[in-house]
mmCIF file of C-alpha atoms in Angstrom:
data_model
loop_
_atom_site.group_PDB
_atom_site.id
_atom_site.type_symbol
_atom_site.label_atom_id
_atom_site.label_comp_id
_atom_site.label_asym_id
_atom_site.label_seq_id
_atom_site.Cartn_x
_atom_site.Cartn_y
_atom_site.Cartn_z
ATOM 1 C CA UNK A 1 -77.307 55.408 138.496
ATOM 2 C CA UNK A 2 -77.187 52.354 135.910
ATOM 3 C CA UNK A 3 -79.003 49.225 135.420
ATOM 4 C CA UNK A 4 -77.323 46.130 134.291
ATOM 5 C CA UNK A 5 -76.979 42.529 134.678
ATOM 6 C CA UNK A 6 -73.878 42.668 136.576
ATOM 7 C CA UNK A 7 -73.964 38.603 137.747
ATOM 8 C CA UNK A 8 -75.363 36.998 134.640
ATOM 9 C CA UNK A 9 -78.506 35.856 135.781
ATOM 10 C CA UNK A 10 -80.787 37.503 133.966
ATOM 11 C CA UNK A 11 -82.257 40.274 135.978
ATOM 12 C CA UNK A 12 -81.269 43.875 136.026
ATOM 13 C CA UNK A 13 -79.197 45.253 138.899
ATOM 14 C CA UNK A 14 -78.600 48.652 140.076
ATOM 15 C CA UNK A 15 -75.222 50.440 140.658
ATOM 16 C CA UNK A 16 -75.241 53.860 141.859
ATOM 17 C CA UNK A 17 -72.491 56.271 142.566
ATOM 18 C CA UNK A 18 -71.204 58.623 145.038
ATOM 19 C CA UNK A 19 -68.187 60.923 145.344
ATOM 20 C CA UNK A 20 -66.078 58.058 146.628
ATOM 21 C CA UNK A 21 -68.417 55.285 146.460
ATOM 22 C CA UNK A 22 -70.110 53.163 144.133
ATOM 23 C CA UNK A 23 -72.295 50.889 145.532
ATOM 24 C CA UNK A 24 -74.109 47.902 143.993
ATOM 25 C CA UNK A 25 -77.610 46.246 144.751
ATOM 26 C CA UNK A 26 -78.395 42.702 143.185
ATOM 27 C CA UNK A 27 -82.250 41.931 141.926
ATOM 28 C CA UNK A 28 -82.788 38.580 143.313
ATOM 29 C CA UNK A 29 -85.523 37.836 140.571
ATOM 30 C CA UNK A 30 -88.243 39.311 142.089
ATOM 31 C CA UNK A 31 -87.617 43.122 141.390
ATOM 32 C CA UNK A 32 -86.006 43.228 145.290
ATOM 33 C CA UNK A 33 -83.014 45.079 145.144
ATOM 34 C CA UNK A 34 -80.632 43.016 147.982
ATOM 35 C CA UNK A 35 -76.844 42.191 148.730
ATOM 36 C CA UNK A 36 -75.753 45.518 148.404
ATOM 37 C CA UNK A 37 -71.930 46.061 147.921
ATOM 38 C CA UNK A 38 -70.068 49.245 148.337
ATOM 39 C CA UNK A 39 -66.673 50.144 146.568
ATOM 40 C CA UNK A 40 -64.564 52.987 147.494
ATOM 41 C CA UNK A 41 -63.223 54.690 144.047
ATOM 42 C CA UNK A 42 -60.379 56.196 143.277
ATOM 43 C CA UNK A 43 -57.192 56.222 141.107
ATOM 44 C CA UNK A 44 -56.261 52.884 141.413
ATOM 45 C CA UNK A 45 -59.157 50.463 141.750
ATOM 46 C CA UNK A 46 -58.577 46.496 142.059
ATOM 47 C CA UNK A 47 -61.778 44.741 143.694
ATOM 48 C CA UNK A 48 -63.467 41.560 142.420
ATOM 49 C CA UNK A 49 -67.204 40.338 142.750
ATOM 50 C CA UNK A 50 -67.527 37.946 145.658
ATOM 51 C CA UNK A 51 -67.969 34.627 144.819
#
């Protein structure tokens, strides 16, 4: 589990991992964890934040 500002607004966000996940939660300012995204792993990752 990490905290960082993954989306460049400012607030901290949460990424955790699994065994073949890695899932991300955005802080939408308020210190609520929402918009969670999940990313399978493995040796060949290519996956881009949603815009």
């Amino acid at each position: 589990m990490a905290l960082g500002d993954l989306d460049g607004d400012g607030d901290l966000d949460l990424v955790a991992g699994a065994s073949s996940t890695v899932a991300v939660l955005f802080n939408d300012g308020t210190g609520t964890f929402t918009g969670m995204q999940t990313v399978a792993v493995g040796a060949y990752l290519q996956w881009r934040w949603p815009t």
